[in-house]
XYZ file of C-alpha atoms in Angstrom:
664
model
C 77.159 -44.311 119.977
C 76.927 -48.029 118.852
C 77.961 -49.251 122.309
C 75.420 -46.994 123.993
C 72.603 -48.276 121.871
C 73.587 -51.938 122.407
C 73.876 -51.333 126.140
C 70.482 -49.615 126.315
C 68.879 -52.521 124.401
C 70.412 -55.074 126.796
C 68.962 -53.267 129.849
C 65.509 -53.147 128.107
C 65.557 -56.820 127.108
C 66.757 -57.938 130.495
C 63.831 -56.133 132.109
C 61.422 -57.835 129.753
C 62.950 -61.250 130.582
C 62.753 -60.667 134.271
C 59.261 -59.435 133.911
C 58.123 -62.482 132.029
C 59.447 -65.149 134.432
C 59.190 -63.607 137.896
C 56.041 -63.694 139.999
C 55.824 -61.825 143.238
C 54.586 -63.505 146.305
C 50.846 -62.921 146.902
C 50.182 -61.689 143.358
C 50.241 -64.938 141.369
C 47.912 -65.186 138.396
C 44.201 -66.129 138.841
C 42.493 -68.263 136.281
C 38.787 -67.399 135.457
C 36.291 -69.778 133.821
C 32.615 -69.974 132.983
C 32.049 -73.256 134.814
C 33.957 -73.390 138.109
C 32.168 -76.502 139.225
C 34.006 -78.606 136.520
C 37.295 -76.745 136.777
C 38.805 -76.850 140.230
C 41.049 -73.872 141.057
C 39.284 -71.272 138.775
C 36.833 -68.516 139.504
C 33.880 -67.078 137.698
C 33.260 -63.816 139.490
C 35.489 -60.902 139.100
C 35.407 -58.435 142.044
C 35.734 -54.694 141.095
C 37.135 -52.684 143.894
C 37.194 -48.895 144.252
C 40.000 -46.921 145.690
C 40.326 -43.380 147.042
C 39.757 -40.491 144.578
C 42.463 -37.873 143.955
C 43.224 -34.979 141.770
C 46.335 -33.180 140.266
C 44.751 -29.901 141.368
C 44.776 -30.691 145.094
C 46.818 -32.763 147.560
C 43.699 -33.872 149.439
C 42.238 -37.254 148.386
C 38.786 -38.546 149.529
C 37.180 -41.967 149.891
C 34.873 -43.193 147.324
C 31.737 -42.881 149.384
C 32.415 -39.162 150.102
C 31.021 -38.253 146.673
C 27.619 -39.977 147.010
C 28.330 -42.693 144.502
C 26.818 -46.067 144.440
C 28.075 -48.199 147.312
C 27.405 -51.707 148.645
C 25.203 -52.159 151.691
C 28.140 -53.150 153.992
C 30.969 -51.041 152.702
C 33.825 -52.464 154.734
C 32.751 -56.109 154.455
C 34.841 -57.816 151.768
C 37.495 -55.167 151.670
C 41.009 -56.429 151.023
C 43.288 -56.250 154.031
C 45.459 -53.121 153.667
C 49.008 -53.315 154.734
C 50.824 -50.614 156.656
C 52.182 -48.971 153.561
C 48.760 -48.734 151.965
C 47.347 -47.066 155.064
C 50.179 -44.514 155.270
C 49.907 -43.727 151.525
C 46.120 -43.219 151.972
C 44.781 -46.042 149.909
C 41.265 -47.087 150.908
C 40.227 -50.056 148.807
C 36.610 -50.961 149.133
C 34.189 -53.354 147.286
C 31.881 -51.900 144.649
C 28.399 -52.707 143.551
C 29.498 -53.448 139.996
C 29.043 -57.151 139.257
C 31.133 -58.885 136.729
C 31.348 -62.546 135.806
C 33.814 -64.095 133.288
C 32.685 -63.896 129.696
C 29.231 -62.491 130.693
C 28.396 -59.410 128.692
C 26.215 -56.755 130.277
C 24.512 -53.827 128.632
C 23.348 -50.721 130.328
C 22.779 -52.168 133.837
C 21.501 -49.787 136.440
C 23.601 -49.746 139.621
C 21.724 -47.258 141.697
C 19.803 -43.966 141.718
C 20.769 -40.961 143.691
C 18.031 -38.474 144.434
C 18.456 -34.807 145.235
C 15.511 -32.821 146.602
C 14.855 -29.079 146.449
C 15.387 -27.171 149.685
C 17.021 -30.192 151.389
C 20.183 -29.195 153.098
C 21.620 -32.794 153.008
C 21.009 -33.042 149.255
C 22.575 -29.614 148.682
C 25.672 -30.588 150.717
C 26.119 -33.818 148.748
C 25.583 -32.111 145.470
C 27.971 -29.266 146.243
C 30.702 -31.663 147.213
C 30.075 -33.607 143.969
C 30.318 -30.320 141.974
C 33.502 -29.395 143.692
C 35.006 -32.807 142.910
C 34.059 -32.458 139.305
C 35.611 -28.887 139.059
C 38.803 -30.122 140.629
C 38.978 -33.097 138.260
C 38.890 -35.797 140.825
C 39.708 -39.218 139.413
C 38.213 -42.648 140.027
C 40.644 -45.523 140.677
C 39.118 -48.955 140.101
C 40.875 -52.300 140.427
C 40.018 -55.650 138.910
C 42.198 -58.789 139.315
C 44.787 -56.563 141.143
C 44.999 -54.552 137.849
C 44.015 -50.895 137.504
C 41.122 -50.254 135.151
C 42.608 -47.683 132.727
C 41.172 -44.828 130.778
C 42.748 -44.416 127.416
C 42.427 -41.489 124.962
C 44.463 -39.854 122.236
C 46.946 -37.077 122.852
C 49.245 -35.118 120.562
C 50.506 -36.936 117.408
C 47.612 -39.348 117.706
C 49.427 -41.220 120.447
C 47.349 -43.196 122.965
C 47.690 -42.314 126.619
C 46.426 -44.609 129.193
C 46.051 -43.385 132.825
C 45.217 -45.531 135.848
C 42.346 -43.275 136.793
C 39.297 -41.764 135.012
C 37.430 -38.614 135.887
C 34.120 -38.334 137.691
C 32.915 -35.631 135.386
C 33.921 -32.361 133.682
C 33.083 -28.713 134.072
C 32.331 -25.924 131.676
C 32.986 -22.522 133.218
C 30.758 -19.517 133.238
C 32.886 -18.086 130.429
C 32.309 -21.260 128.400
C 35.882 -22.742 128.859
C 35.669 -26.507 128.780
C 37.969 -27.950 131.533
C 39.615 -31.288 131.616
C 37.662 -34.109 129.900
C 34.986 -31.693 128.627
C 37.489 -30.547 126.018
C 37.307 -34.003 124.296
C 33.601 -33.706 123.459
C 31.890 -30.833 121.752
C 28.545 -31.995 123.437
C 29.810 -30.516 126.735
C 29.238 -26.840 125.851
C 26.744 -25.361 128.251
C 28.332 -22.622 130.352
C 28.473 -22.983 134.136
C 27.557 -26.654 133.955
C 28.892 -29.773 135.650
C 28.608 -32.931 133.573
C 28.669 -36.113 135.659
C 30.048 -39.275 134.073
C 27.308 -41.668 135.264
C 27.854 -44.518 132.756
C 30.994 -46.603 132.046
C 31.696 -49.116 129.478
C 34.130 -51.659 130.950
C 36.078 -53.612 128.328
C 37.991 -56.647 129.833
C 40.507 -58.439 127.734
C 41.656 -62.000 128.635
C 44.370 -64.333 127.413
C 42.812 -67.744 126.864
C 44.606 -71.075 127.007
C 43.869 -74.702 127.229
C 45.590 -74.944 130.573
C 48.642 -76.957 129.473
C 51.087 -74.267 130.397
C 49.337 -73.112 133.588
C 49.998 -76.229 135.579
C 46.292 -76.973 135.732
C 43.872 -79.381 133.922
C 41.219 -76.987 132.873
C 38.416 -77.525 130.355
C 36.046 -75.142 128.657
C 36.409 -71.442 128.395
C 39.188 -70.243 130.727
C 41.457 -67.274 130.753
C 43.544 -64.781 132.716
C 42.894 -61.065 132.783
C 45.427 -59.062 130.828
C 43.660 -55.641 130.335
C 40.754 -53.728 131.625
C 39.794 -50.413 130.127
C 36.904 -48.035 130.692
C 34.962 -45.502 128.604
C 33.057 -42.742 130.382
C 29.829 -41.074 129.412
C 27.411 -38.507 130.733
C 23.954 -39.871 130.037
C 20.511 -38.399 130.574
C 18.905 -41.818 130.856
C 15.602 -42.982 129.630
C 14.813 -45.557 132.346
C 12.550 -47.530 129.894
C 15.598 -48.423 127.852
C 17.796 -49.909 130.551
C 19.231 -53.189 129.405
C 19.460 -52.221 125.814
C 22.213 -50.749 123.724
C 20.038 -47.562 123.193
C 19.840 -46.746 126.886
C 23.406 -45.804 127.459
C 26.538 -44.634 125.676
C 27.520 -41.913 123.143
C 24.115 -41.743 121.435
C 22.283 -40.717 124.627
C 21.961 -37.037 125.455
C 24.494 -35.689 128.094
C 23.543 -35.039 131.611
C 24.566 -31.646 133.003
C 23.925 -29.994 136.402
C 23.518 -26.273 135.710
C 24.013 -23.494 138.204
C 24.808 -23.687 141.820
C 21.484 -24.251 143.705
C 18.936 -26.983 143.454
C 15.876 -25.406 141.868
C 13.991 -28.657 141.419
C 13.968 -32.310 142.407
C 16.108 -34.594 140.198
C 17.977 -37.832 140.296
C 21.036 -39.334 138.825
C 21.040 -42.917 137.480
C 24.466 -44.751 137.465
C 24.822 -47.521 134.886
C 27.483 -49.742 133.420
C 28.189 -52.085 130.584
C 30.672 -54.901 130.391
C 32.289 -56.343 127.243
C 34.885 -59.075 126.804
C 37.636 -59.415 124.198
C 40.104 -62.273 123.744
C 43.722 -61.104 123.456
C 46.127 -63.691 122.166
C 49.130 -61.367 122.024
C 49.489 -60.253 125.641
C 50.369 -62.679 128.341
C 49.579 -62.253 132.035
C 53.198 -61.565 132.962
C 53.379 -58.549 130.638
C 49.961 -57.091 131.154
C 51.304 -53.912 132.858
C 53.428 -52.946 129.769
C 50.664 -51.057 127.922
C 50.168 -48.802 131.006
C 53.895 -48.139 131.501
C 54.695 -47.650 127.868
C 51.937 -45.096 127.363
C 52.437 -42.910 130.413
C 52.787 -39.205 129.645
C 56.233 -37.650 129.742
C 57.729 -41.180 130.095
C 57.806 -41.521 126.254
C 61.394 -40.368 126.612
C 64.555 -40.703 124.671
C 66.154 -43.706 126.384
C 69.416 -43.063 124.563
C 69.580 -39.497 125.813
C 69.231 -40.631 129.397
C 72.034 -43.123 128.895
C 74.130 -40.480 127.119
C 73.713 -38.098 130.043
C 74.827 -40.815 132.450
C 77.802 -41.554 130.340
C 78.736 -37.793 130.190
C 78.432 -37.490 133.980
C 80.602 -40.574 134.425
C 83.183 -39.230 131.969
C 83.375 -35.903 133.818
C 83.556 -37.664 137.224
C 86.372 -39.759 135.915
C 88.289 -36.777 134.654
C 87.890 -35.045 138.068
C 89.140 -38.253 139.826
C 92.101 -38.566 137.449
C 93.205 -35.023 137.970
C 92.960 -35.379 141.740
C 94.994 -38.503 141.749
C 97.730 -37.155 139.567
C 98.003 -33.926 141.551
C 98.044 -35.772 144.910
C 100.610 -38.213 143.579
C 102.997 -35.397 142.813
C 102.398 -33.706 146.188
C 102.993 -36.879 148.094
C 106.073 -37.728 146.084
C 107.453 -34.185 146.708
C 106.791 -34.276 150.404
C 108.377 -37.772 150.898
C 111.506 -36.630 149.020
C 112.252 -33.878 151.607
C 115.258 -34.908 153.567
C 116.792 -31.695 155.092
C 115.414 -29.302 157.645
C 115.671 -26.521 155.088
C 113.281 -28.375 152.777
C 110.872 -28.970 155.618
C 110.830 -25.246 156.413
C 109.759 -24.667 152.801
C 106.706 -26.915 153.106
C 103.414 -25.464 151.827
C 99.934 -26.528 151.093
C 97.901 -29.231 152.868
C 100.961 -30.792 154.679
C 101.310 -27.635 156.854
C 97.999 -28.407 158.611
C 98.766 -32.000 159.531
C 98.773 -31.097 163.216
C 95.243 -29.530 163.009
C 93.413 -31.442 160.314
C 92.003 -33.959 162.781
C 91.089 -31.396 165.491
C 87.542 -32.218 166.640
C 84.949 -29.810 165.279
C 82.593 -27.617 167.145
C 79.170 -29.149 167.833
C 80.703 -32.548 167.260
C 77.841 -34.345 168.902
C 75.374 -32.769 166.518
C 77.442 -33.775 163.567
C 77.737 -37.357 164.885
C 73.924 -37.537 165.231
C 73.405 -36.382 161.604
C 75.979 -38.785 160.239
C 74.397 -41.750 162.203
C 70.918 -41.029 160.924
C 72.293 -40.322 157.470
C 73.993 -43.776 157.440
C 70.638 -45.300 158.417
C 68.818 -43.574 155.543
C 71.698 -44.419 153.066
C 71.553 -48.094 153.886
C 67.788 -48.021 153.733
C 67.937 -46.460 150.257
C 70.339 -49.069 148.914
C 68.306 -51.994 150.084
C 65.081 -50.461 148.876
C 66.580 -49.839 145.353
C 67.843 -53.436 145.238
C 64.362 -54.670 146.127
C 63.049 -52.414 143.336
C 65.346 -54.010 140.798
C 64.418 -57.524 142.002
C 60.679 -56.754 141.451
C 59.491 -56.988 145.017
C 58.294 -53.369 144.966
C 56.559 -53.403 141.687
C 53.437 -51.318 141.071
C 51.280 -54.467 141.439
C 52.429 -54.955 144.981
C 50.552 -52.093 146.509
C 51.906 -50.494 149.647
C 55.071 -52.488 149.472
C 57.367 -49.452 149.021
C 56.199 -47.637 152.068
C 56.068 -50.835 154.205
C 59.702 -51.686 153.129
C 60.832 -48.163 153.928
C 59.278 -48.130 157.435
C 60.498 -51.677 158.327
C 64.049 -50.809 157.217
C 64.051 -47.541 159.039
C 63.038 -49.286 162.277
C 65.506 -52.192 161.924
C 68.411 -49.949 160.954
C 68.200 -48.011 164.123
C 71.127 -50.243 165.242
C 73.226 -48.861 162.435
C 72.406 -45.286 163.287
C 73.322 -45.798 166.923
C 76.557 -47.574 166.077
C 77.788 -45.007 163.567
C 76.929 -42.026 165.746
C 78.611 -43.589 168.737
C 81.774 -44.357 166.770
C 82.057 -40.759 165.360
C 81.234 -39.220 168.705
C 83.818 -41.256 170.505
C 86.384 -40.376 167.734
C 85.687 -36.715 168.615
C 86.430 -37.300 172.228
C 82.933 -36.848 173.387
C 81.859 -38.053 176.825
C 78.180 -37.403 177.084
C 77.289 -40.705 175.507
C 73.767 -40.809 176.946
C 72.813 -37.499 175.300
C 74.343 -38.626 172.092
C 72.277 -41.878 172.012
C 69.067 -39.980 172.905
C 69.604 -37.395 170.176
C 70.357 -40.055 167.536
C 67.228 -41.995 168.467
C 64.841 -39.039 168.860
C 66.089 -35.892 167.094
C 65.871 -36.452 163.364
C 63.002 -39.076 163.516
C 61.205 -36.683 165.946
C 61.419 -33.781 163.416
C 60.143 -35.998 160.611
C 57.294 -37.473 162.759
C 56.226 -34.057 164.069
C 55.825 -32.557 160.629
C 54.064 -35.689 159.427
C 51.703 -35.603 162.439
C 50.790 -31.991 161.839
C 50.196 -32.585 158.107
C 47.982 -35.650 158.988
C 46.038 -33.502 161.442
C 45.248 -31.060 158.646
C 44.105 -34.038 156.481
C 41.939 -35.244 159.275
C 40.356 -31.847 159.639
C 39.592 -31.829 155.876
C 38.056 -35.321 156.134
C 40.484 -36.695 153.617
C 41.137 -40.414 153.149
C 44.795 -39.771 153.323
C 44.516 -38.945 157.079
C 46.049 -41.839 158.938
C 43.703 -43.387 161.522
C 44.591 -43.040 165.197
C 45.415 -46.738 165.664
C 47.950 -46.592 162.799
C 49.537 -43.472 164.478
C 49.873 -45.575 167.588
C 51.467 -48.330 165.627
C 53.993 -46.015 164.024
C 54.865 -44.583 167.544
C 55.265 -48.199 168.844
C 57.545 -49.061 165.950
C 59.642 -45.988 166.697
C 59.740 -45.826 170.478
C 59.372 -49.489 171.054
C 61.684 -51.030 168.501
C 63.799 -48.395 166.788
C 64.907 -46.558 169.906
C 66.000 -49.763 171.747
C 67.847 -50.889 168.663
C 69.565 -47.479 168.460
C 70.834 -48.011 172.080
C 72.045 -51.542 171.220
C 74.001 -50.139 168.285
C 75.432 -47.345 170.392
C 76.495 -49.841 173.057
C 78.588 -51.750 170.560
C 79.920 -48.537 169.100
C 81.139 -47.061 172.393
C 82.471 -50.437 173.376
C 84.965 -50.477 170.426
C 88.215 -48.609 170.600
C 88.103 -45.152 169.095
C 89.248 -44.606 165.533
C 92.926 -43.607 165.458
C 94.106 -40.686 163.402
C 97.163 -41.176 161.151
C 98.769 -37.942 162.681
C 98.778 -36.283 166.091
C 96.917 -33.106 166.792
C 98.719 -30.127 168.207
C 97.595 -28.610 171.424
C 97.458 -25.031 170.076
C 95.273 -24.494 166.999
C 97.069 -23.181 163.986
C 96.010 -19.786 162.570
C 94.029 -19.932 159.346
C 95.097 -17.473 156.759
C 92.677 -15.046 155.265
C 90.910 -16.792 152.423
C 89.745 -15.402 149.066
C 85.993 -15.252 148.365
C 85.912 -18.494 146.425
C 87.745 -20.406 149.125
C 85.398 -19.316 151.931
C 83.106 -22.015 153.256
C 79.757 -20.718 151.841
C 80.779 -20.453 148.131
C 82.341 -23.954 148.326
C 79.260 -25.477 149.970
C 76.952 -23.772 147.304
C 79.096 -25.023 144.443
C 79.454 -28.534 145.873
C 75.803 -29.566 145.314
C 75.517 -28.472 141.681
C 77.165 -31.604 140.071
C 75.236 -34.158 142.181
C 71.998 -32.356 141.482
C 72.809 -32.410 137.742
C 72.984 -36.170 137.897
C 69.518 -36.590 139.405
C 67.310 -33.791 138.186
C 66.009 -35.812 135.208
C 64.997 -38.778 137.253
C 63.711 -36.424 139.890
C 61.131 -35.263 137.408
C 59.766 -38.698 136.945
C 59.788 -39.352 140.714
C 57.831 -36.133 141.317
C 55.401 -37.113 138.564
C 54.851 -40.364 140.343
C 54.207 -38.697 143.706
C 52.097 -35.731 142.732
C 50.724 -36.559 139.177
C 49.805 -40.136 140.211
C 51.849 -41.748 137.404
C 53.461 -45.103 137.748
C 57.307 -45.121 138.134
C 58.982 -48.114 136.690
C 62.440 -47.070 135.504
C 64.178 -48.883 138.317
C 67.326 -49.846 136.168
C 68.018 -46.148 135.449
C 67.249 -45.265 139.006
C 69.914 -47.587 140.423
C 72.463 -46.217 137.849
C 71.531 -42.604 138.737
C 71.994 -43.450 142.478
C 75.415 -44.835 141.889
C 76.409 -41.775 139.959
C 74.958 -39.537 142.723
C 77.100 -41.350 145.312
C 80.267 -41.079 143.179
C 79.678 -37.351 142.313
C 78.816 -36.474 145.937
C 82.109 -38.109 146.974
C 84.310 -36.464 144.364
C 82.787 -33.033 144.575
C 83.325 -33.054 148.327
C 86.879 -34.427 148.051
C 87.923 -31.926 145.454
C 86.720 -28.926 147.480
C 88.238 -30.345 150.689
C 91.595 -30.743 148.836
C 91.432 -27.039 147.716
C 90.721 -25.845 151.225
C 93.455 -27.891 152.741
C 95.859 -26.435 150.156
C 94.813 -23.024 151.374
C 95.660 -24.139 154.959
C 92.043 -24.180 156.017
C 91.705 -27.337 158.128
C 88.091 -27.050 159.197
C 86.724 -29.632 156.922
C 84.428 -31.674 159.228
C 81.201 -29.662 158.915
C 82.123 -28.409 155.407
C 82.310 -31.970 154.003
C 78.836 -32.802 155.364
C 77.277 -29.506 154.105
C 78.970 -29.513 150.727
C 77.312 -32.614 149.485
C 74.249 -32.070 151.629
C 73.568 -28.854 149.740
C 72.346 -30.994 146.883
C 69.038 -31.171 148.907
C 68.708 -27.414 148.691
C 68.825 -27.636 144.899
C 66.280 -30.373 145.000
C 63.979 -28.139 147.085
C 64.310 -25.329 144.623
C 63.451 -27.768 141.836
C 60.386 -28.911 143.741
C 59.358 -25.231 143.919
C 59.764 -24.952 140.234
C 57.797 -28.131 139.702
C 54.995 -26.809 141.820
C 54.688 -23.592 139.922
C 55.054 -24.950 136.416
C 53.568 -28.447 136.471
C 50.823 -28.418 139.066
C 47.705 -26.429 139.138
C 47.124 -26.475 142.937
C 45.630 -23.554 144.779
C 44.688 -22.824 148.294
C 46.621 -22.628 151.513
C 45.976 -26.313 152.506
C 47.427 -27.609 149.246
C 50.572 -25.377 149.520
C 51.112 -26.445 153.236
C 50.694 -30.075 152.431
C 52.990 -30.031 149.254
C 55.872 -28.263 150.946
C 55.361 -30.074 154.188
C 55.840 -33.517 152.484
C 58.508 -32.067 150.237
C 60.509 -30.836 153.249
C 60.438 -34.328 154.781
C 61.812 -35.786 151.482
C 64.456 -32.984 151.199
C 65.501 -33.367 154.802
C 66.101 -37.096 154.369
C 68.059 -36.379 151.178
C 70.206 -33.843 153.045
C 71.057 -36.458 155.660
C 71.911 -39.036 152.969
C 74.052 -36.901 150.693
C 75.692 -35.175 153.682
C 76.753 -38.506 155.145
C 78.160 -39.606 151.720
C 80.336 -36.489 151.595
C 81.384 -36.776 155.229
C 82.716 -40.370 155.090
C 84.335 -39.759 151.628
C 86.147 -36.816 152.883
C 87.198 -38.583 156.138
C 88.589 -41.441 154.058
C 90.348 -39.049 151.744
C 91.959 -37.037 154.463
C 93.018 -40.144 156.446
C 94.496 -41.647 153.389
C 96.633 -38.725 152.181
C 98.030 -37.957 155.733
C 98.903 -41.563 156.295
C 101.328 -41.752 153.402
C 103.411 -38.676 153.969
C 106.407 -38.253 156.427
C 105.506 -36.244 159.434
C 108.130 -35.454 162.071
């Protein structure tokens, strides 16, 4: 246990060291000051940007302006340039009318007034959409200095939980049940009432310095932003008190919208206050720590995760040791046979040496799947390495999806090469069809599902709907770059000599004896995915939280360890089952090796169903379709990845054992 604790601490300390000294391109620190005229290179104004609004109760996000909040006159002017990954993820970052300057305190400043008139259809439509957003607990996502403005509150055991979004309001049902943020304040008690959070207190913390260690000669009051937190209030404003501490905040009566229809004209005033605090303990390089360390459900037992990994490694090592010892005895016994009588008494896996490399049925389809699986496997490895190096940190928005798309396009060469090599090894001759299927089949399935889901989001008016020009860009990347690269890879794959088998294949197929139930293909395939799934289900929970519960995932060190364990267990589980089937004189292992480890994806899909039922509160057909549509894309890619690992592991194993025995 001492070794485990020391190892875990080393991982944690290493992560802190890397985080302290490594800046990513494009997100270097910005220095702010009160007097930019006398300090070259610093800024006075802080821009607050607003992002799309989302909810844990629905998959459909919306842009900020969809809820009739305060907006700037020219909404798209001054918006940061969004990369391809941000557009695909549905991020829509826009400038806000909230004005902030360094060390300038503001108290109860009015941003805008939104009026709603009785019997006006436009007003009723806007108000109903706002009510719906409050009832579904839609969350704001604001950004300052490339840092999310967080909303912190206490949870169980008086622990502080900080989330990167804050609610637009809260709802008290007709039965008097206080939903979401309403449960935190007894003032929200009126049944069938929507309370709008129309006032925010923004507290910005900065780390001050004289400029000596920033590489600049700065004078006066300067600093870097290290934290930004928000408090939300529902205020029934007295407009005569704007600009004073009595006009906004907790002491002001709450503002609720009761009922479902507009029975009179009314207006909503949106206000904000800005406060500054100096923080000498947090440096700019570690300013994300308070968010990551207070995420819900990530307050985990680090030692338990490491213990689980060690146990899985121990079990995998035991299985590998047993396999090696058993095979060593078999090979030694076969090689000691000298007489014909001994050869006639052969049994087990050596009996099928003349059929074990017989090409499988639907060999072209199998080669296509392995080619695309190799592409996804290589993409995953490179992406995880980039994760660990910090290039795909939460601060670098959209970098993950951009990296995935670029790698998928560029690795089309690998897919074509692997598919061509496998297909040529099977003796296939329809190389044109093989290349076309490799380039179009699996990517076509993924793109078709993605396009249909995007069409549904477009009908709903969601910000997650990818614009038509971006769809054209994705098609151009696929058909204009990835497909030609696949042909290039296939050209070099077919040009090389076919892979030679260690033994010759008989002309007449050998009869396969009747197998017991546990040695039939389906039970072996079902059992083969259990151990790999057991290695990843814990990390899978945090990944699903990151996708659907909008939490930040940051355990990249554990992720790469779990991925290595996944590769090892997929390989070993497939090899063990393949060995058992060969000992039973069942030589049809090609497809079985792919499906055995690929069945891990089926368990992942079942786990996603469990997660949807137990952890999410989504209702409605559109949410169910979107959730399981995107889940199917992820599971399908995981199926290709794990299946390819099992296929090549089993192929290496079979080639190895039949190359070291004497065959007449």
